[in-house]
XYZ file of N, CA and C in Angstrom:
207
model
N 103.078 83.719 175.383
C 104.781 84.088 174.353
C 104.072 82.517 173.233
N 104.470 84.045 172.175
C 105.078 83.275 170.774
C 106.445 82.697 170.783
N 106.646 81.650 169.649
C 108.085 81.606 169.283
C 108.553 82.687 169.046
N 108.838 83.211 168.756
C 109.425 84.855 168.496
C 109.651 85.211 169.296
N 108.746 85.659 170.673
C 109.154 86.256 171.812
C 110.186 85.674 172.736
N 109.780 83.808 172.644
C 110.939 82.924 173.259
C 112.285 82.690 171.993
N 112.175 82.788 171.206
C 113.622 83.227 170.662
C 114.006 84.116 170.689
N 113.699 85.390 171.268
C 113.918 86.181 171.281
C 115.410 86.427 172.684
N 113.750 85.817 173.583
C 115.024 85.580 175.260
C 115.985 84.620 175.336
N 115.937 83.909 174.078
C 116.763 82.578 174.533
C 117.813 82.541 173.646
N 118.227 83.563 172.779
C 119.199 83.748 171.946
C 120.064 84.617 171.909
N 119.759 86.409 172.126
C 119.928 87.057 171.830
C 120.824 87.416 173.071
N 122.371 87.890 172.774
C 122.791 88.558 174.251
C 122.025 89.425 175.370
N 122.924 89.971 176.265
C 122.258 91.155 176.879
C 122.632 92.366 175.772
N 123.849 92.718 174.909
C 124.269 93.467 174.548
C 122.986 93.658 173.550
N 122.773 92.513 172.338
C 121.635 92.607 171.501
C 120.469 92.877 172.164
N 120.155 92.453 172.820
C 118.899 93.033 173.577
C 118.437 94.436 173.970
N 119.805 94.921 174.430
C 119.761 96.328 175.075
C 119.477 97.367 173.637
N 120.187 96.734 172.577
C 120.059 97.876 171.445
C 119.018 97.578 170.679
N 118.478 96.332 170.935
C 117.253 96.022 169.843
C 115.995 96.843 170.651
N 115.777 96.874 172.032
C 115.565 97.341 172.662
C 115.262 99.548 171.784
N 116.607 99.472 171.927
C 116.888 101.023 171.929
C 116.359 101.286 170.331
N 116.584 100.480 169.274
C 116.223 100.695 167.955
C 114.538 100.421 167.896
N 114.174 99.294 168.323
C 112.347 99.713 168.610
C 111.851 100.691 168.899
N 112.095 101.205 170.031
C 112.255 102.949 170.490
C 112.747 103.949 169.671
N 113.098 103.789 168.212
C 112.769 104.435 167.207
C 114.662 105.361 167.517
N 115.843 104.924 168.038
C 116.660 105.430 167.971
C 117.498 104.732 167.102
N 117.911 105.718 166.025
C 119.047 105.802 164.919
C 120.105 104.815 165.812
N 121.086 104.432 164.321
C 122.162 103.747 164.957
C 123.089 104.940 165.654
N 123.455 105.796 164.988
C 124.515 106.383 166.148
C 123.916 106.972 167.504
N 122.705 107.436 167.476
C 122.198 107.899 169.393
C 122.036 106.985 170.013
N 122.120 105.406 169.153
C 121.736 104.188 170.184
C 123.371 104.025 170.241
N 124.106 104.581 169.719
C 125.922 104.338 169.605
C 126.674 105.043 170.974
N 126.027 106.500 170.833
C 125.886 107.377 171.965
C 125.857 107.019 173.307
N 124.259 106.405 173.472
C 123.821 105.941 174.647
C 124.987 104.862 175.437
N 125.055 104.270 174.373
C 125.582 102.997 175.167
C 127.357 102.763 174.652
N 127.832 104.053 173.905
C 129.366 104.382 174.105
C 130.214 103.370 173.269
N 129.432 103.372 172.111
C 129.928 102.511 170.912
C 130.051 102.998 169.634
N 130.466 102.404 168.168
C 130.309 103.325 167.161
C 128.832 102.682 166.618
N 128.905 103.650 165.575
C 127.288 103.687 164.814
C 127.597 102.206 164.055
N 128.551 101.906 163.740
C 129.344 100.410 163.026
C 128.697 99.046 163.865
N 129.502 99.121 165.210
C 129.458 98.580 165.956
C 127.534 97.754 166.116
N 126.517 99.177 166.476
C 125.163 98.985 166.694
C 124.785 98.213 165.259
N 125.311 98.833 164.310
C 124.877 97.917 163.038
C 125.050 96.734 162.980
N 126.918 96.209 163.207
C 126.768 94.753 163.206
C 125.663 94.590 164.169
N 125.630 94.823 165.465
C 124.323 94.425 167.044
C 123.358 93.714 165.966
N 122.761 95.333 165.324
C 121.482 94.653 164.857
C 121.281 93.757 163.789
N 122.387 93.918 163.209
C 122.683 92.695 161.737
C 122.094 91.562 162.077
N 122.738 90.816 163.799
C 122.509 89.760 164.130
C 121.450 89.278 164.502
N 120.970 90.740 164.902
C 119.646 90.494 165.742
C 118.769 90.219 164.801
N 118.761 90.598 163.923
C 117.275 90.659 162.086
C 117.597 88.568 162.246
N 119.142 88.700 161.823
C 118.960 87.404 161.105
C 118.898 86.362 162.896
N 119.195 86.503 163.541
C 118.336 85.630 165.003
C 116.870 86.375 165.353
N 116.238 86.442 165.110
C 114.878 86.783 164.972
C 114.340 86.395 163.438
N 114.784 86.328 162.397
C 114.672 86.331 161.304
C 113.669 86.946 161.202
N 113.843 88.983 161.227
C 113.965 89.358 160.529
C 114.602 90.287 159.788
N 113.665 91.580 158.334
C 114.666 92.106 157.802
C 114.243 93.399 157.951
N 113.195 93.994 159.132
C 113.374 95.744 158.590
C 112.847 95.895 160.423
N 112.928 97.292 160.970
C 113.083 97.798 162.004
C 111.285 97.915 162.841
N 110.518 97.672 161.967
C 109.066 97.269 161.882
C 108.697 95.897 162.088
N 109.529 95.314 161.966
C 109.054 93.190 161.839
C 109.870 93.583 163.624
N 111.125 94.518 164.064
C 111.533 94.125 165.244
C 110.515 94.473 166.501
N 110.092 95.844 166.033
C 109.069 96.429 166.465
C 108.055 95.305 167.235
N 107.540 94.220 166.407
C 106.787 93.393 166.716
C 107.154 92.630 167.429
N 108.691 92.093 166.768
C 109.055 91.118 167.383
C 108.694 90.982 169.051
N 109.778 92.161 169.580
C 109.328 92.719 170.910
C 108.467 93.166 171.420
N 107.264 93.375 171.208
C 106.015 93.227 171.651
C 105.137 92.130 171.853
N 105.764 90.963 171.046
C 104.999 89.661 171.183
C 104.321 89.276 170.219
N 103.873 90.908 169.474
C 102.790 90.147 168.128
C 102.855 89.541 167.539
């Protein structure tokens, strides 16, 4: 496990983790919101927190962080 994977597991809330995984799977904010009964703006808020916690700036980096690469 690399440092970023450890950070991911240690710092993200369960909801942030779920949203991060759905975003990494390619779902849009509205699609994630529909699945989780959240507004797209709430999804955006949680993703912004995920990006800050993982020190990343894009969904591509999110995919790499979740895969442990």
